Amino acid sequence: MDIKSAAIFFDILYPEIFLLAVGMFILVVGNIFKNRTFLAYLALVGLIGALVLTLQQWNAPQSGFYGMVQIDNFSIFFNVIFLSAGIIATLMARDYLRAHNIERFEFYPLILFATVGMMIMASSADLIVIFLGLEIMSIPLYVMAGFFRNDPNSNESSVKYFIMGAFATAFLLYGIALIYGAAGTTDLRRIMTDLGYLVSHSGFFLYSGALLVLIGFGFKVAAVPFHMWVPDVYQGAPTPVTAYFSVAPKAAGFAAILRIFIYGLGGLNELSVIFWILAILTMSVGNLMAIFQTNIKRMLAYSSIAHAGYIMVALSVGGDGAVSAAAFYLLAYTFFNLGGFAIVTLINSRTGSTAAIDEMKGMSVRHPFLAALLALFMFALAGFPPTAGFFGKFYLFSEAVKAGYIWLTVIAVMNSFVSVYYYLRIVVVAYFGKADEEFAPVSFKPAIWLVLVITAAGTLILGLLPQFGLQLAQMCMFSFK
Amino acid sequence: MLENAYLIPIYPLLAFVIIIFATRWKEKLSSAISIAAILVAVIHSIFVMIAVIGRHGVPFELSVPFIEHPLISLETGIFIDPLTAVMLLVVTIVSGCVQIYSLGYMHGDPRWSRYFSYLSLFTFSMLGLVVANNFFMIFIFWELVGLTSYLLIGFWFEKDSASDAGKKAFITTRIGDLGFIIGILLLATYAGTLNYQEVFTKVADGAVPVGVLTMIGIFIFCGAVGKSAQFPLHVWLPDAMEGPTPVSALIHAATMVAAGVYLVARSMTLFVGSAEAAMTVAVIGLITSFMAASIALVQNDIKRVLAYSTVSQLGYMIMALGLYGFDVAKDPHSHSVGYFAGTFHLMTHAFFKALLFLGAGSVIHAVHTNDIQEMGGLSKKMKITSLTFFIASLSIAGIFPLSGFWSKDEIVAATLGHPVFMFFTLLIAFITAFYMFRLCFLTFTGKPRNQERFDHAHESPKTMTMPLMFLAFLSVFAGWVGMPWLSHGFSSFVYTGELQHHGPNYIVMLVSTIVAVSGIGLAYTVYFKKKISADVLMEKFKPLYTLLLNKYYFDEIYDKVIIKPLLAFTRMMWWSDANIIDGLVNFVGWFTIKWADAKMLFDKYIIDGAVNGAGTVCMAASWLFKYVQNGSVQFYTLVVITSAVGVIIYKVTPEGFVYYFIGVVVVALARFLMKMNRPEEGNVETEPEG
């Protein structure tokens, strides 16, 4: 395998460059034209174009920028997740923003820029570049959270996200500094090669640095106890933005964590205990809290925390199998979680809606198709066959069992049981809840239909023919050599 | 057309989905969709048949991996060989006829759309069963047809007898299915795959020991025994006649009950590998066939006669297949025609039995009773129905040149070399001819025995008679493809591999014709000419008559031997539940309550009544988390820093972490208590948002 590294090679960043270019173009054009309806389509063109460019890099690992950028199947797999999430969020957002009279064209470049940041995070083998990617991703997200400029809740969401994000960044940077101090480099490849030597000579700093980096990313993936911002931010932000938050930055955080902790610092075995504790805390707190929520956005916020907990099981296990299981789970999660959020977006687009769970009452009578889809996504979130949620969990947990993490698996499965309660409650409300007044109809737009079709198809295809997705996930390996 | 044959089951599935989700409220549209889907499937099946003929027996297979595992790989796919192509045609054609017929028969039913959606679901499952390319898929569809059969038997679930019959069918077949899945699992263990072709290659190569093969064969045959209502699990089929008559025609005569025969034919390699298993199959088939035919002699319910006739004919096919397996196992170069006879009879029987049931439905529709003793003389009022019914009866009796003649002939030919089998086969043929014409004469000829019902009788509408005529056409001519003079007829077609052509056996033809004609003749003298009184015969053979009338007391025996003891056992378990387990549970409950009381006091005492009645751990935990989730960013950062410090301390000294943890808890508790003691301050930023 011929790996180019000792040079710049702009061509390996074509997808990112293309996205950036389209984003900036929209910014410029948006200020020129009065009629801005086409800008959303332009953003979609950018995302789909980047998706095509990314897919062309499949199975051809290469590196550039003096080894700082690393394109391999792992990064491409995650880039596809980010871009799909971006496409779906854009489709959802346009009509939602219109319905709430806050459609401003800056929204679309923000999504594009955030996606660029995530893609850089996933395709880098250097701590500093990962950090850069994280910041490129985070700053547009802060703005997106506050997109309801006149709504105090949205402002609160934005400010909280910003403060907590900045706080986390401090941890992350300090951690990187400590690792640099211990290793003399931020290049993960060199850290990986010299790990044995480094541990014996400056183990404490390396460990402390690793832990601080972990805390920094713990924020982004909403691991307990670094999850506190999540419910407030998710509830306040516009619903499509929440949907995007619950998937894309989380996947980006996991991409970085997987690369750093399973490969770069994969030799630090003692970290496994920390992941073990974090995984159990994350899923248990997420599930317990979700039970008592009355607002569906808040419930899904806690549910997303719980799902982060399941994925952390893979971190605790480590190894190639765990990486593909986590990647597969994230791909599946992207579809069914965004699908669930798409329905919440529809419900929430009605005037006067606060996204309370009770608003689902009577849905099956007025919109039987929508109710059926809701049930599908909830079943997938709860991990029922034949949906993607079942196979995602199945592969994740079977990797854990294979590696001998029996207790971790038992706790994870028990958590899944707990989660069934609150997911099914939504279905029960939608099907059997007696509405005081008639269920106000939601207005379907073609875009939201497209979203529902894509997400439902993804949920079912990955569930009925898991082999296809799993084969891709198994090919999704790092190439460091 | 062959490449996308997987679409054939998809059409009715789509119809099902559309009806259930979208057009349920539009009755006419629902039935139109269902019928359109099946017609498309018929056309597609015809093209598939043409394509298969063009391939000269080379099977077509298409599969995609479903789950891959080191131990076994499961796949989903289609496998099309001549047998599949025949089954596809039979299932789609009969289903199409039945659905069109149902337009008339189910007229005015309040659950019209549901009925058609169920029919579509059934057709999907049955077609899926037929095209499956491995034992895993066939089992899935096997269960699906079982489910739809249950739904349709109990379609009029307001009637207790109907819902009971549904349950009986479901549970009885389930016993067979248990054997089936054990067989499949054994197969998976020993052959390492479930794909038909791979399994059969391995078995033919001798990869599976003969003893195990016998077990596998018998276990898989258990599935067929349940589904095809073979002795001793035949009891559900006559009860299943509680369902709507078109359903009986489709599911319980032509297609689903033939699935067992199809399974045996499909797995023929397994039986060829084990003479014992094959003989078991043949013997069970013969017992079933004889027993059911004899019961059919005395029944008075028109549908039950046909139901027992179905059981009997299925036994015929099973027997022929078993004999083929036995003959070939003994001598690989044997010229047994059993395989051809079984599959051929499967096809012809589907058409004329569906026709008989639909004809019976037409009669029931006219006179509103199932009891043939209250009918009589109906041929005057119902020309088409009676004519087609007679054609079908002649066909099943095996009269030249109707289709039943050719296939029954081959079954008799299959018993050559087995004198006992041959004797009983001919005897059954005689009984069959007799009871079918007893039925015909009692229903359609003579004087009406119930004038009031007769006066109200009328010919059924076009939607019902058209399918009757079409099926009558098939009952006459469908068998001609298997005429022994054809060198490339049905017999060469179903054998994958070398060309087979046996030529006619005129002695067999002559004997079986004589038997059939004498059976009809006896029925004619007893029930038409009334030369011999049926009542006198009944008196003469009183004990035999009672035995047959009570169906050999199978239901009673099962009730005494299985159901009663099972119920007794259940009652015992219930008693132990009520007295021992519940006692324990009650004790635990009592203890929990006491403990909760104690805890509540404790809570009250410690938290000063703030948490009134906080009972469960869950609530408490949630409450605690809510308290932590107070919306204050400063507090959030505090939690993070505390945790971060904790993590680092844990890294340095795990013991130190314990002290640190205790310290944090104490401080948190203190802060918590302070907050609780001054709630009236109403600090907005610390209001729990949870």
PDB file of N, CA and C in Angstrom, chain B residues 59-103:
ATOM      1  N   PRO B  59     -32.186 -26.159 -12.199  1.00  0.00           N
ATOM      2  CA  PRO B  59     -32.845 -25.242 -11.275  1.00  0.00           C
ATOM      3  C   PRO B  59     -32.192 -23.861 -11.289  1.00  0.00           C
ATOM      4  N   PHE B  60     -33.003 -22.886 -10.938  1.00  0.00           N
ATOM      5  CA  PHE B  60     -32.523 -21.508 -10.864  1.00  0.00           C
ATOM      6  C   PHE B  60     -32.485 -21.105  -9.403  1.00  0.00           C
ATOM      7  N   GLU B  61     -31.383 -20.495  -8.987  1.00  0.00           N
ATOM      8  CA  GLU B  61     -31.294 -20.094  -7.581  1.00  0.00           C
ATOM      9  C   GLU B  61     -30.746 -18.688  -7.478  1.00  0.00           C
ATOM     10  N   LEU B  62     -31.287 -17.951  -6.531  1.00  0.00           N
ATOM     11  CA  LEU B  62     -30.852 -16.572  -6.310  1.00  0.00           C
ATOM     12  C   LEU B  62     -30.874 -16.370  -4.800  1.00  0.00           C
ATOM     13  N   SER B  63     -29.761 -15.937  -4.222  1.00  0.00           N
ATOM     14  CA  SER B  63     -29.821 -15.765  -2.774  1.00  0.00           C
ATOM     15  C   SER B  63     -28.937 -14.623  -2.330  1.00  0.00           C
ATOM     16  N   VAL B  64     -29.343 -14.009  -1.234  1.00  0.00           N
ATOM     17  CA  VAL B  64     -28.515 -12.982  -0.600  1.00  0.00           C
ATOM     18  C   VAL B  64     -28.269 -13.420   0.831  1.00  0.00           C
ATOM     19  N   PRO B  65     -27.077 -13.185   1.347  1.00  0.00           N
ATOM     20  CA  PRO B  65     -26.798 -13.588   2.726  1.00  0.00           C
ATOM     21  C   PRO B  65     -27.646 -12.787   3.696  1.00  0.00           C
ATOM     22  N   PHE B  66     -28.088 -13.450   4.724  1.00  0.00           N
ATOM     23  CA  PHE B  66     -28.944 -12.796   5.718  1.00  0.00           C
ATOM     24  C   PHE B  66     -28.137 -12.550   6.995  1.00  0.00           C
ATOM     25  N   ILE B  67     -27.641 -13.612   7.561  1.00  0.00           N
ATOM     26  CA  ILE B  67     -26.752 -13.482   8.710  1.00  0.00           C
ATOM     27  C   ILE B  67     -25.612 -14.453   8.477  1.00  0.00           C
ATOM     28  N   GLU B  68     -24.386 -14.001   8.681  1.00  0.00           N
ATOM     29  CA  GLU B  68     -23.281 -14.932   8.553  1.00  0.00           C
ATOM     30  C   GLU B  68     -22.658 -15.158   9.918  1.00  0.00           C
ATOM     31  N   HIS B  69     -22.447 -16.398  10.219  1.00  0.00           N
ATOM     32  CA  HIS B  69     -21.962 -16.755  11.540  1.00  0.00           C
ATOM     33  C   HIS B  69     -20.998 -17.917  11.327  1.00  0.00           C
ATOM     34  N   PRO B  70     -19.958 -18.007  12.171  1.00  0.00           N
ATOM     35  CA  PRO B  70     -19.016 -19.107  11.970  1.00  0.00           C
ATOM     36  C   PRO B  70     -19.688 -20.474  11.930  1.00  0.00           C
ATOM     37  N   LEU B  71     -20.728 -20.675  12.724  1.00  0.00           N
ATOM     38  CA  LEU B  71     -21.353 -21.996  12.779  1.00  0.00           C
ATOM     39  C   LEU B  71     -22.253 -22.240  11.578  1.00  0.00           C
ATOM     40  N   ILE B  72     -23.052 -21.260  11.247  1.00  0.00           N
ATOM     41  CA  ILE B  72     -23.976 -21.450  10.142  1.00  0.00           C
ATOM     42  C   ILE B  72     -24.298 -20.115   9.504  1.00  0.00           C
ATOM     43  N   SER B  73     -24.463 -20.146   8.203  1.00  0.00           N
ATOM     44  CA  SER B  73     -24.843 -18.935   7.501  1.00  0.00           C
ATOM     45  C   SER B  73     -26.282 -19.068   7.063  1.00  0.00           C
ATOM     46  N   LEU B  74     -27.060 -18.058   7.366  1.00  0.00           N
ATOM     47  CA  LEU B  74     -28.436 -18.075   6.909  1.00  0.00           C
ATOM     48  C   LEU B  74     -28.534 -17.151   5.711  1.00  0.00           C
ATOM     49  N   GLU B  75     -29.393 -17.507   4.798  1.00  0.00           N
ATOM     50  CA  GLU B  75     -29.557 -16.662   3.635  1.00  0.00           C
ATOM     51  C   GLU B  75     -31.030 -16.579   3.308  1.00  0.00           C
ATOM     52  N   THR B  76     -31.355 -15.623   2.466  1.00  0.00           N
ATOM     53  CA  THR B  76     -32.712 -15.541   1.990  1.00  0.00           C
ATOM     54  C   THR B  76     -32.641 -15.551   0.480  1.00  0.00           C
ATOM     55  N   GLY B  77     -33.519 -16.311  -0.150  1.00  0.00           N
ATOM     56  CA  GLY B  77     -33.409 -16.389  -1.596  1.00  0.00           C
ATOM     57  C   GLY B  77     -34.493 -17.245  -2.194  1.00  0.00           C
ATOM     58  N   ILE B  78     -34.425 -17.392  -3.498  1.00  0.00           N
ATOM     59  CA  ILE B  78     -35.437 -18.191  -4.172  1.00  0.00           C
ATOM     60  C   ILE B  78     -34.764 -19.342  -4.901  1.00  0.00           C
ATOM     61  N   PHE B  79     -35.508 -20.421  -4.997  1.00  0.00           N
ATOM     62  CA  PHE B  79     -35.021 -21.613  -5.675  1.00  0.00           C
ATOM     63  C   PHE B  79     -36.155 -22.081  -6.563  1.00  0.00           C
ATOM     64  N   ILE B  80     -35.902 -22.106  -7.865  1.00  0.00           N
ATOM     65  CA  ILE B  80     -36.999 -22.454  -8.770  1.00  0.00           C
ATOM     66  C   ILE B  80     -36.598 -23.630  -9.635  1.00  0.00           C
ATOM     67  N   ASP B  81     -37.277 -24.727  -9.430  1.00  0.00           N
ATOM     68  CA  ASP B  81     -37.116 -25.874 -10.310  1.00  0.00           C
ATOM     69  C   ASP B  81     -38.529 -26.241 -10.802  1.00  0.00           C
ATOM     70  N   PRO B  82     -38.666 -27.266 -11.617  1.00  0.00           N
ATOM     71  CA  PRO B  82     -40.005 -27.567 -12.147  1.00  0.00           C
ATOM     72  C   PRO B  82     -41.069 -27.704 -11.064  1.00  0.00           C
ATOM     73  N   LEU B  83     -40.725 -28.356  -9.943  1.00  0.00           N
ATOM     74  CA  LEU B  83     -41.713 -28.536  -8.874  1.00  0.00           C
ATOM     75  C   LEU B  83     -42.201 -27.182  -8.374  1.00  0.00           C
ATOM     76  N   THR B  84     -41.246 -26.264  -8.143  1.00  0.00           N
ATOM     77  CA  THR B  84     -41.623 -24.932  -7.685  1.00  0.00           C
ATOM     78  C   THR B  84     -42.535 -24.258  -8.692  1.00  0.00           C
ATOM     79  N   ALA B  85     -42.175 -24.378  -9.965  1.00  0.00           N
ATOM     80  CA  ALA B  85     -42.954 -23.704 -10.995  1.00  0.00           C
ATOM     81  C   ALA B  85     -44.388 -24.224 -11.000  1.00  0.00           C
ATOM     82  N   VAL B  86     -44.539 -25.546 -10.848  1.00  0.00           N
ATOM     83  CA  VAL B  86     -45.884 -26.120 -10.803  1.00  0.00           C
ATOM     84  C   VAL B  86     -46.649 -25.569  -9.610  1.00  0.00           C
ATOM     85  N   MET B  87     -45.979 -25.569  -8.445  1.00  0.00           N
ATOM     86  CA  MET B  87     -46.660 -25.090  -7.244  1.00  0.00           C
ATOM     87  C   MET B  87     -47.055 -23.622  -7.387  1.00  0.00           C
ATOM     88  N   LEU B  88     -46.169 -22.826  -7.987  1.00  0.00           N
ATOM     89  CA  LEU B  88     -46.482 -21.408  -8.170  1.00  0.00           C
ATOM     90  C   LEU B  88     -47.769 -21.259  -8.968  1.00  0.00           C
ATOM     91  N   LEU B  89     -47.857 -22.016 -10.044  1.00  0.00           N
ATOM     92  CA  LEU B  89     -49.058 -21.923 -10.882  1.00  0.00           C
ATOM     93  C   LEU B  89     -50.288 -22.357 -10.102  1.00  0.00           C
ATOM     94  N   VAL B  90     -50.176 -23.499  -9.424  1.00  0.00           N
ATOM     95  CA  VAL B  90     -51.331 -24.019  -8.696  1.00  0.00           C
ATOM     96  C   VAL B  90     -51.799 -23.008  -7.657  1.00  0.00           C
ATOM     97  N   VAL B  91     -50.845 -22.508  -6.851  1.00  0.00           N
ATOM     98  CA  VAL B  91     -51.228 -21.609  -5.765  1.00  0.00           C
ATOM     99  C   VAL B  91     -51.838 -20.330  -6.311  1.00  0.00           C
ATOM    100  N   THR B  92     -51.203 -19.740  -7.325  1.00  0.00           N
ATOM    101  CA  THR B  92     -51.738 -18.471  -7.806  1.00  0.00           C
ATOM    102  C   THR B  92     -53.089 -18.664  -8.485  1.00  0.00           C
ATOM    103  N   ILE B  93     -53.227 -19.732  -9.252  1.00  0.00           N
ATOM    104  CA  ILE B  93     -54.502 -19.915  -9.959  1.00  0.00           C
ATOM    105  C   ILE B  93     -55.634 -20.177  -8.980  1.00  0.00           C
ATOM    106  N   VAL B  94     -55.391 -21.102  -8.041  1.00  0.00           N
ATOM    107  CA  VAL B  94     -56.465 -21.400  -7.087  1.00  0.00           C
ATOM    108  C   VAL B  94     -56.771 -20.168  -6.250  1.00  0.00           C
ATOM    109  N   SER B  95     -55.738 -19.470  -5.830  1.00  0.00           N
ATOM    110  CA  SER B  95     -55.973 -18.277  -5.028  1.00  0.00           C
ATOM    111  C   SER B  95     -56.768 -17.250  -5.824  1.00  0.00           C
ATOM    112  N   GLY B  96     -56.430 -17.096  -7.096  1.00  0.00           N
ATOM    113  CA  GLY B  96     -57.178 -16.154  -7.919  1.00  0.00           C
ATOM    114  C   GLY B  96     -58.642 -16.541  -8.017  1.00  0.00           C
ATOM    115  N   CYS B  97     -58.901 -17.836  -8.303  1.00  0.00           N
ATOM    116  CA  CYS B  97     -60.289 -18.291  -8.403  1.00  0.00           C
ATOM    117  C   CYS B  97     -61.030 -18.043  -7.098  1.00  0.00           C
ATOM    118  N   VAL B  98     -60.358 -18.388  -5.991  1.00  0.00           N
ATOM    119  CA  VAL B  98     -61.031 -18.272  -4.691  1.00  0.00           C
ATOM    120  C   VAL B  98     -61.329 -16.812  -4.383  1.00  0.00           C
ATOM    121  N   GLN B  99     -60.419 -15.923  -4.734  1.00  0.00           N
ATOM    122  CA  GLN B  99     -60.665 -14.517  -4.411  1.00  0.00           C
ATOM    123  C   GLN B  99     -61.826 -13.962  -5.226  1.00  0.00           C
ATOM    124  N   ILE B 100     -61.881 -14.358  -6.496  1.00  0.00           N
ATOM    125  CA  ILE B 100     -62.998 -13.875  -7.322  1.00  0.00           C
ATOM    126  C   ILE B 100     -64.313 -14.455  -6.790  1.00  0.00           C
ATOM    127  N   TYR B 101     -64.265 -15.742  -6.459  1.00  0.00           N
ATOM    128  CA  TYR B 101     -65.439 -16.418  -5.900  1.00  0.00           C
ATOM    129  C   TYR B 101     -65.905 -15.732  -4.622  1.00  0.00           C
ATOM    130  N   SER B 102     -64.923 -15.289  -3.805  1.00  0.00           N
ATOM    131  CA  SER B 102     -65.266 -14.671  -2.529  1.00  0.00           C
ATOM    132  C   SER B 102     -66.060 -13.391  -2.706  1.00  0.00           C
ATOM    133  N   LEU B 103     -65.877 -12.733  -3.854  1.00  0.00           N
ATOM    134  CA  LEU B 103     -66.652 -11.511  -4.097  1.00  0.00           C
ATOM    135  C   LEU B 103     -68.134 -11.793  -3.938  1.00  0.00           C
TER     136      LEU B 103
END
